[in-house]
CSV table of C-alpha atoms in Angstrom, one decimal:
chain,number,residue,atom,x,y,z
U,1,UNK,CA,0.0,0.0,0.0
U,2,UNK,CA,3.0,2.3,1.0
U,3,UNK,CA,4.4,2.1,-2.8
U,4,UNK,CA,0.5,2.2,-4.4
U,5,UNK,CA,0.2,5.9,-2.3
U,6,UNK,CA,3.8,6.5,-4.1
U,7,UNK,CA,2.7,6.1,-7.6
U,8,UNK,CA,-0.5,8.0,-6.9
U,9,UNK,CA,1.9,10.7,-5.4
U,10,UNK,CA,4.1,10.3,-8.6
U,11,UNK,CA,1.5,10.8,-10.5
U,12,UNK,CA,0.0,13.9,-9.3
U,13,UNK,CA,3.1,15.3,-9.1
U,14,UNK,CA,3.7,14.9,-13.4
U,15,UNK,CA,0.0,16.0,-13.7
U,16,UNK,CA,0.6,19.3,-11.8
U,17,UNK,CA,4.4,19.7,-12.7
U,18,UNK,CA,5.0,21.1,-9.3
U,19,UNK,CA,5.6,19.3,-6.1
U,20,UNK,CA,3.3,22.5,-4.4
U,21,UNK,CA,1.1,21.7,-7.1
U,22,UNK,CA,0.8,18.3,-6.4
U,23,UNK,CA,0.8,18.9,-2.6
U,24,UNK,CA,-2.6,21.1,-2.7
U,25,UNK,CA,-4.2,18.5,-4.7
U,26,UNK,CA,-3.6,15.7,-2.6
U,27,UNK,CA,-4.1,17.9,0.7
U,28,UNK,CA,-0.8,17.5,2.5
U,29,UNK,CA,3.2,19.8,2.6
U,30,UNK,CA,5.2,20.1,-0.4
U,31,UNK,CA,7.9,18.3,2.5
U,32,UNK,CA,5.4,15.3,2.8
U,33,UNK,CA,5.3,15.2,-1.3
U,34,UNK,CA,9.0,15.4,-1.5
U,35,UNK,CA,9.8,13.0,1.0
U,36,UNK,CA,7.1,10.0,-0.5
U,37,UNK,CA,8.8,10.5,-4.3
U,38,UNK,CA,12.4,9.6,-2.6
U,39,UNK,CA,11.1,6.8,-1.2
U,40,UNK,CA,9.3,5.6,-4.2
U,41,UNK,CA,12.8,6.6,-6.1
U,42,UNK,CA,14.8,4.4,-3.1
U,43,UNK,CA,12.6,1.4,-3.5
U,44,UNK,CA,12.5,1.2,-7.6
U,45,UNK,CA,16.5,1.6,-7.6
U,46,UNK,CA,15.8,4.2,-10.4
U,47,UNK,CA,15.5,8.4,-10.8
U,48,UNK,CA,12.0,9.1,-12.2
U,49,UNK,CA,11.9,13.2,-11.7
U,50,UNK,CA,14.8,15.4,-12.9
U,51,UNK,CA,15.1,18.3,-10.6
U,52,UNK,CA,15.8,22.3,-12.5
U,53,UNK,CA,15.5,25.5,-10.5
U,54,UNK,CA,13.0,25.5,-13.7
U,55,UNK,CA,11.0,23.1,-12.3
U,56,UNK,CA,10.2,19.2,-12.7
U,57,UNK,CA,10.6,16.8,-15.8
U,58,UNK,CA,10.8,13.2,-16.3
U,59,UNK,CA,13.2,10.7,-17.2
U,60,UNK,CA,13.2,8.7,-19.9
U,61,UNK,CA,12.3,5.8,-17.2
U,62,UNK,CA,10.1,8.2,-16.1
U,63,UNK,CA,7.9,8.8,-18.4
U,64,UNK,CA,7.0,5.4,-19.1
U,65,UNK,CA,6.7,4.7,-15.4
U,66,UNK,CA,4.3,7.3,-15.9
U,67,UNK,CA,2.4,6.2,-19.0
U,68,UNK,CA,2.4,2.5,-17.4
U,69,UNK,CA,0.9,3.6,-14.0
U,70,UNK,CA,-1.6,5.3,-15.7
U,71,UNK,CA,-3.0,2.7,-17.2
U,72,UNK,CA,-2.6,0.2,-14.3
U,73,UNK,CA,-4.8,3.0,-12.1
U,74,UNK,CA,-7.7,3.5,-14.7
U,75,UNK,CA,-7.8,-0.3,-14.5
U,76,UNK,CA,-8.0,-0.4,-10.8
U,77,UNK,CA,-10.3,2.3,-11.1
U,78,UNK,CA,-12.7,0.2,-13.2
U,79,UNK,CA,-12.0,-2.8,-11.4
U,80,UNK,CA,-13.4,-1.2,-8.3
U,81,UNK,CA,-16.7,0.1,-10.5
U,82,UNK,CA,-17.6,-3.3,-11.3
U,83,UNK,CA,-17.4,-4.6,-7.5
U,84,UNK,CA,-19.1,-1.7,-6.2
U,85,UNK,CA,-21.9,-2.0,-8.9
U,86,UNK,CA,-22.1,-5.7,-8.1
U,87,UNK,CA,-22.5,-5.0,-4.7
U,88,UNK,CA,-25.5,-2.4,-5.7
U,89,UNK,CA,-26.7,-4.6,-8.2
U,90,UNK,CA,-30.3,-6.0,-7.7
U,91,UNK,CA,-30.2,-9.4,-8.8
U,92,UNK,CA,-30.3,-12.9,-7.0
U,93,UNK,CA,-33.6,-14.6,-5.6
U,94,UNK,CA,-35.3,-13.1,-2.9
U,95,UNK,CA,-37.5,-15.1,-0.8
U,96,UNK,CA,-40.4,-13.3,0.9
U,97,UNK,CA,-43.3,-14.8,3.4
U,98,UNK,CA,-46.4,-12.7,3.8
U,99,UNK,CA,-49.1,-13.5,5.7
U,100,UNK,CA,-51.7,-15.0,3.5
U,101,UNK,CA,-55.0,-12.7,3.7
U,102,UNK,CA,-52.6,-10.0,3.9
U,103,UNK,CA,-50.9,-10.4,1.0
U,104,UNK,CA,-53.4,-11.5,-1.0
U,105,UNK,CA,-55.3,-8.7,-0.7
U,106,UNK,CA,-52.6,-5.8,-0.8
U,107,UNK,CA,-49.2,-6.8,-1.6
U,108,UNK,CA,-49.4,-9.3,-4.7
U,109,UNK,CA,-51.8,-7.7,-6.7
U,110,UNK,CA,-48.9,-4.8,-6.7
U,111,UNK,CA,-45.8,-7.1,-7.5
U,112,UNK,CA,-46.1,-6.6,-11.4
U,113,UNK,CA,-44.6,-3.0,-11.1
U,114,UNK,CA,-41.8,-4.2,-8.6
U,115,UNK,CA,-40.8,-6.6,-11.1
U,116,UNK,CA,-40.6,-4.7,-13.8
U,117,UNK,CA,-38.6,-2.5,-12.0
U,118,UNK,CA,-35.9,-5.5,-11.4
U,119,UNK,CA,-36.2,-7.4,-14.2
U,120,UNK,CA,-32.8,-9.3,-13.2
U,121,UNK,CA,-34.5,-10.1,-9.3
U,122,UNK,CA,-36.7,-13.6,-9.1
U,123,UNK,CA,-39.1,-13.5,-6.0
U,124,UNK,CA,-40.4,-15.9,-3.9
U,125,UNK,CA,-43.2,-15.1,-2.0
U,126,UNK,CA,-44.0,-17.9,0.8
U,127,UNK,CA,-47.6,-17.3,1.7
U,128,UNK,CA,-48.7,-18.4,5.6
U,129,UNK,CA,-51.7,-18.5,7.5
U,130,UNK,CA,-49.8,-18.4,10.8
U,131,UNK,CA,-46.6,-16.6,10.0
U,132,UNK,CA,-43.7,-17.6,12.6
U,133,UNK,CA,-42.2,-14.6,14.4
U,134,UNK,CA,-38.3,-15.9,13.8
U,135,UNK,CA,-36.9,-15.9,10.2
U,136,UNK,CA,-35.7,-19.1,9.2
U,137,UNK,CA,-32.5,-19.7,6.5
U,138,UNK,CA,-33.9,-19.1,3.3
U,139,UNK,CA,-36.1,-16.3,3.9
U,140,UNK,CA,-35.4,-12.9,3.4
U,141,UNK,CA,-37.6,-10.8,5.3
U,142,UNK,CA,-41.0,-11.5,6.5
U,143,UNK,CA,-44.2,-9.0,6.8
U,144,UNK,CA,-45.7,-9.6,10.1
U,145,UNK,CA,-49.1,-8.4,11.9
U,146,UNK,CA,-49.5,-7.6,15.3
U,147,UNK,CA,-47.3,-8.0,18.2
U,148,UNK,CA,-43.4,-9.0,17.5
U,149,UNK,CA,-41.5,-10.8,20.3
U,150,UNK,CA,-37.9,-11.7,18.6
U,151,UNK,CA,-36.1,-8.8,19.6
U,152,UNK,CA,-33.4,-10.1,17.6
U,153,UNK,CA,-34.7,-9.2,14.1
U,154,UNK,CA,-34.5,-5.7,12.7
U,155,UNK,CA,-38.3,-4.1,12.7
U,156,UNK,CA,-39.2,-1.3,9.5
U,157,UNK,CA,-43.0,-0.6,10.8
U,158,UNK,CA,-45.3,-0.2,7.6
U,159,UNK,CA,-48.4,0.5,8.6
U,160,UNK,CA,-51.2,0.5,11.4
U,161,UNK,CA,-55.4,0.2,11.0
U,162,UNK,CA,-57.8,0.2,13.2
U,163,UNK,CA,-60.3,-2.4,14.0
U,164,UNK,CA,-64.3,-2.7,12.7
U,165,UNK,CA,-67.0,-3.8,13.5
U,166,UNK,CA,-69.3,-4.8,10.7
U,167,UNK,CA,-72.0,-6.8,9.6
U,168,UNK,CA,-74.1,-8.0,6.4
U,169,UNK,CA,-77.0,-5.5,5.0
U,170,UNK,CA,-79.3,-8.5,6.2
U,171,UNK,CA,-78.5,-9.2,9.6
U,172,UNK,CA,-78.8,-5.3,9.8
U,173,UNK,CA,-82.1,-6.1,8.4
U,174,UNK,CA,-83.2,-8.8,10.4
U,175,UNK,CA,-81.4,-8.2,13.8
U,176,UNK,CA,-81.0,-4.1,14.0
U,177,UNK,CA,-78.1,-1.8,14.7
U,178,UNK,CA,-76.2,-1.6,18.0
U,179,UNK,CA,-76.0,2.0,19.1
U,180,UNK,CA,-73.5,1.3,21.9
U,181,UNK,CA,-71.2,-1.3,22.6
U,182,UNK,CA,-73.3,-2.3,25.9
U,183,UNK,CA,-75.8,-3.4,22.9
U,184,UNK,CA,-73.2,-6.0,21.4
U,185,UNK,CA,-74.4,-8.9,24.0
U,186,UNK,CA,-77.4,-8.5,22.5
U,187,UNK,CA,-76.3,-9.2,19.2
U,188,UNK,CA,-74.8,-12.4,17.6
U,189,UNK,CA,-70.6,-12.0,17.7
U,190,UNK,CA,-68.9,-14.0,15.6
U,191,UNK,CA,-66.1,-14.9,17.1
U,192,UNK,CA,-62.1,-15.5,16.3
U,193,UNK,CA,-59.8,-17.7,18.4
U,194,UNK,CA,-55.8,-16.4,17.9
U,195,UNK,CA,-54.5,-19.3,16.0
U,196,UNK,CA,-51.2,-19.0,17.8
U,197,UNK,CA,-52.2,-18.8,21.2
U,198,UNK,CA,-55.7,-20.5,21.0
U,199,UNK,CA,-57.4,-17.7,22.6
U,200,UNK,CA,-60.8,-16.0,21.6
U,201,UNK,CA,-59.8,-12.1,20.9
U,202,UNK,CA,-61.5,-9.8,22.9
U,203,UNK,CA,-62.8,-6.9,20.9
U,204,UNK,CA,-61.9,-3.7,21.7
U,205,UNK,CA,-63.7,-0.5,21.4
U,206,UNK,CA,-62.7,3.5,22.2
U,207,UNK,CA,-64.3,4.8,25.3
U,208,UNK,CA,-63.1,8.4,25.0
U,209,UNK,CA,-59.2,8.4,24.7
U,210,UNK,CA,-59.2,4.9,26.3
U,211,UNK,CA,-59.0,1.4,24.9
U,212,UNK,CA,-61.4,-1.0,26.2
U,213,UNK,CA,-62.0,-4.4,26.2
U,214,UNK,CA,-65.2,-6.6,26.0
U,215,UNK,CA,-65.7,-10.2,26.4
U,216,UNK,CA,-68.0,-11.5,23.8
U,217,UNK,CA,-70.2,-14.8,23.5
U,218,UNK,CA,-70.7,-16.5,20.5
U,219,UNK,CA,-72.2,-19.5,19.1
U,220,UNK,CA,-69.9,-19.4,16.3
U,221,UNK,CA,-66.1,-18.8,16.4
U,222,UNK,CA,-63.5,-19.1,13.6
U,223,UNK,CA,-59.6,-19.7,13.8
U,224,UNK,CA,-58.8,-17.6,10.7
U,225,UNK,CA,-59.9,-14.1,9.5
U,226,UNK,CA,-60.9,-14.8,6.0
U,227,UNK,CA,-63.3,-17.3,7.2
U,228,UNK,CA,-64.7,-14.8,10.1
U,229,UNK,CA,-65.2,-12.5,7.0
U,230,UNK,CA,-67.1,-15.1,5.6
U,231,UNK,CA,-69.3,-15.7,8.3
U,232,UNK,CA,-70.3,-12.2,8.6
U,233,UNK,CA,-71.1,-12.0,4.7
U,234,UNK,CA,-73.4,-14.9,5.1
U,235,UNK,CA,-75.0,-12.9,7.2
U,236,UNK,CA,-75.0,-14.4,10.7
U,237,UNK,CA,-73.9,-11.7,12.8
U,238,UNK,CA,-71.0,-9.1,13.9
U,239,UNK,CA,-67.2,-9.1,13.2
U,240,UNK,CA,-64.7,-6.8,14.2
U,241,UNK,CA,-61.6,-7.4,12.3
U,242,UNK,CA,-58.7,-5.1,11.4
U,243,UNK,CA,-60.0,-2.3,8.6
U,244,UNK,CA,-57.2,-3.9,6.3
U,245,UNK,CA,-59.2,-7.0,5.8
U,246,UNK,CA,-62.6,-5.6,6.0
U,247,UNK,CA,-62.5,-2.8,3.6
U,248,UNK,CA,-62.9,-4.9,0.2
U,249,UNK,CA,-66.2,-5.9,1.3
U,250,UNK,CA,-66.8,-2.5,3.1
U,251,UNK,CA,-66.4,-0.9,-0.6
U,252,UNK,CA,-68.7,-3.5,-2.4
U,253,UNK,CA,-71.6,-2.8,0.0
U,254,UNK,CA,-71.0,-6.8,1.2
U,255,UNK,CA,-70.5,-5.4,4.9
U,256,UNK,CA,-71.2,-2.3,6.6
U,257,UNK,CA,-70.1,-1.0,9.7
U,258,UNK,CA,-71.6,0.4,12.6
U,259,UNK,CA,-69.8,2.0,16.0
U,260,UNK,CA,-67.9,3.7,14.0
U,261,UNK,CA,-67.4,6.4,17.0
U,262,UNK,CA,-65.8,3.7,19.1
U,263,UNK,CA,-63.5,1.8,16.3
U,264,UNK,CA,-59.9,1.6,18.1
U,265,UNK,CA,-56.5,1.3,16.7
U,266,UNK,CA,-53.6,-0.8,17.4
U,267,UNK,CA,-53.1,-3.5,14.4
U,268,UNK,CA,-49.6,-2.9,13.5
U,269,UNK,CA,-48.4,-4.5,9.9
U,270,UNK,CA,-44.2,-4.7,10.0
U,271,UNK,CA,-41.7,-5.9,7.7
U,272,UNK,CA,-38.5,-8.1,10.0
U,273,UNK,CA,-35.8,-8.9,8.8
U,274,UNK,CA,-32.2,-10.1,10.1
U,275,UNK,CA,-30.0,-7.7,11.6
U,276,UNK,CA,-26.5,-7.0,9.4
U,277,UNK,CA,-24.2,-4.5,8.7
U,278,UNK,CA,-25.0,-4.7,5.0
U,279,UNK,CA,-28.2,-4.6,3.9
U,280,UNK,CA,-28.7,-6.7,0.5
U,281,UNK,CA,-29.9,-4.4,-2.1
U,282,UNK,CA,-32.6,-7.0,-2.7
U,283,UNK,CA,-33.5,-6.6,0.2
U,284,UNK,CA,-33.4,-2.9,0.5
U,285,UNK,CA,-35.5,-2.3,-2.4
U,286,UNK,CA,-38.2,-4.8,-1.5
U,287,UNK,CA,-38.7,-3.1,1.8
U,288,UNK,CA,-38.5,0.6,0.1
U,289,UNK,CA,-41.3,-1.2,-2.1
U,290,UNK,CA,-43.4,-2.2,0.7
U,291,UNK,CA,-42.9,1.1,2.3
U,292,UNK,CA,-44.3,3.2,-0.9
U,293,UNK,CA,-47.2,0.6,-0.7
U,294,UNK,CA,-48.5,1.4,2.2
U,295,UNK,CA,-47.7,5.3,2.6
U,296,UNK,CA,-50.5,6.0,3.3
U,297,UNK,CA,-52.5,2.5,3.7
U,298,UNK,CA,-54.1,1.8,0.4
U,299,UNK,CA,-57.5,0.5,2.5
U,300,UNK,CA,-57.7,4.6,3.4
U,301,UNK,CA,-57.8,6.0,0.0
U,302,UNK,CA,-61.2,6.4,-1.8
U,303,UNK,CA,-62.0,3.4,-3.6
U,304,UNK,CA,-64.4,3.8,-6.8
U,305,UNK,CA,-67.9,2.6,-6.4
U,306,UNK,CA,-67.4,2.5,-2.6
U,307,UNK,CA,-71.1,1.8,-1.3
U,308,UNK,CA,-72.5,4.5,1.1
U,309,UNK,CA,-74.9,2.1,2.4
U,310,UNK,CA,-76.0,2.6,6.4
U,311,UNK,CA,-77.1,0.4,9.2
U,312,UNK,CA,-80.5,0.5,9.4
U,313,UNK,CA,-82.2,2.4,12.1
U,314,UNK,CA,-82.1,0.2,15.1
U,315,UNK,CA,-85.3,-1.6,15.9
U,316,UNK,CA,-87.9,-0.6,18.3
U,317,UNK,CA,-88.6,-2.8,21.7
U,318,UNK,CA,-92.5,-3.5,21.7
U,319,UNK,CA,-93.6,-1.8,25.0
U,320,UNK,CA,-95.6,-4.4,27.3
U,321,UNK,CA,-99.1,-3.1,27.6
């Protein structure tokens, strides 16, 4: 390295045809110039710079020192170009798992434009009904819903919905509208048991500024959102379900939703992915994709032909005479 920063120093120094010359260029003394060509002279055996009180001028041995060097550090200059555009270059296979309703719904049908964007990329996409909070060899980086616990993994947050409560035009119809969430127990609640844990979700409502909880009962209780979605569009009673998964059916009229005063937040969508140094640019571009998807959430921008359709009016209790 000592004789590589000589040649460079050499080289300046013919360029500029003054040591001071040189010495501004490279940001150091004229001394500290002067003192790396003798060594560079001293380890060569050879005189490359003649010396006037006119100024500098090479050698014969010099000047093709000079012409050779050249050459050798446009070389290493490209040389260096093609690692660092490797090292940028998108390419490779990129294995992604998303979480199947999830990804279905908002993420795949967008995957034509990121391809076409990185032709040279092939992608993966590992679709799960119960994703696993670790990342396992082979995948890439993993969108996740709700709570993490692997502190381990690196966490980009995407996006965060709220949760509804909704119901089919007919049970509306048939059953009435809760105008509080006191009135839910006297409702039918569909219910959904956390596949993970194999506990029924509470449902949560806003009571002012403050998150509560209610316990429902239900004769009917599903293990996977998709099918509690169903449930509901077959009309036998409420759901509450993140707004993510409920607004496709929201916008065709299929469901609509009532309490809309009390609908709380806190569903978090995040993209994890192993912590490194490095970030793959496969990587890196996949999550800047993800991040442009859902800035803001495309479930909150106005969808065409959205249905404006109400609750009903709730229905009146016959008074005992």
């Amino acid at each position: 390295m000592d004789r590589l920063h000589g040649i460079l120093v050499f080289l300046r120094v013919v360029e500029h045809g003054t040591l001071s010359g040189a010495a501004r260029a490279l940001g150091v003394s004229t001394a500290a110039v002067s003192s790396t060509l003798s060594r560079l002279e001293k380890q060569l055996a050879g005189r490359l710079l003649i010396r006037t009180t006119r100024g500098l001028s090479t050698t014969p041995e010099g000047a093709e020192f000079y012409a050779r060097c050249k050459q050798i550090t446009a070389e290493l200059a490209e040389a260096e170009g093609l690692v660092s555009r490797a090292a940028r270059a998108v390419v490779g296979r990129l294995r992604v798992r998303l979480p199947l309703t999830l990804g279905r719904m908002w993420i795949v049908p967008s995957l034509p434009l990121f391809m076409r964007k990185h032709p040279s990329l092939a992608v993966e996409i590992v679709c799960m009904d119960i994703v696993p909070h670790t990342i396992e060899d082979g995948i890439d980086l993993s969108v996740q819903t709700g709570e993490l616990h692997d502190s381990s993994l690196a966490v980009r947050q995407l996006a965060t919905t709220r949760y509804v409560i909704c119901a089919a035009p007919d049970y509306f119809a048939s059953r009435g509208t809760p105008q509080s969430p006191e009135e839910l127990h006297d409702h039918n609640c569909i219910a959904y048991r956390r596949p993970r844990t194999g506990r029924v979700r509470e449902w949560k409502v806003m009571n002012g500024t403050v998150v509560r909880q209610i316990t429902i009962s239900s004769a009917m209780t599903f293990n996977r959102i998709g099918m509690l979605i169903e449930g509901a569009r077959a009309g036998y009673g409420l759901i509450q379900v993140p707004e993510c998964y409920a607004q496709p059916y929201l916008a065709s009229g299929e469901l609509i939703e009532t309490l809309e005063d009390y609908k709380a937040g806190g569903y978090t969508i995040s993209v994890v992915y192993r912590q490194q140094q490095r970030l793959a640019p496969k990587v890196r571009v996949f999550m800047d994709f993800l991040a442009t998807l859902f800035d803001p959430p495309p479930w909150t921008l106005p969808q065409p032909g959205r249905s404006s359709a109400r609750p009903p009016p709730p229905r009146r209790k016959r008074q005992r005479s």
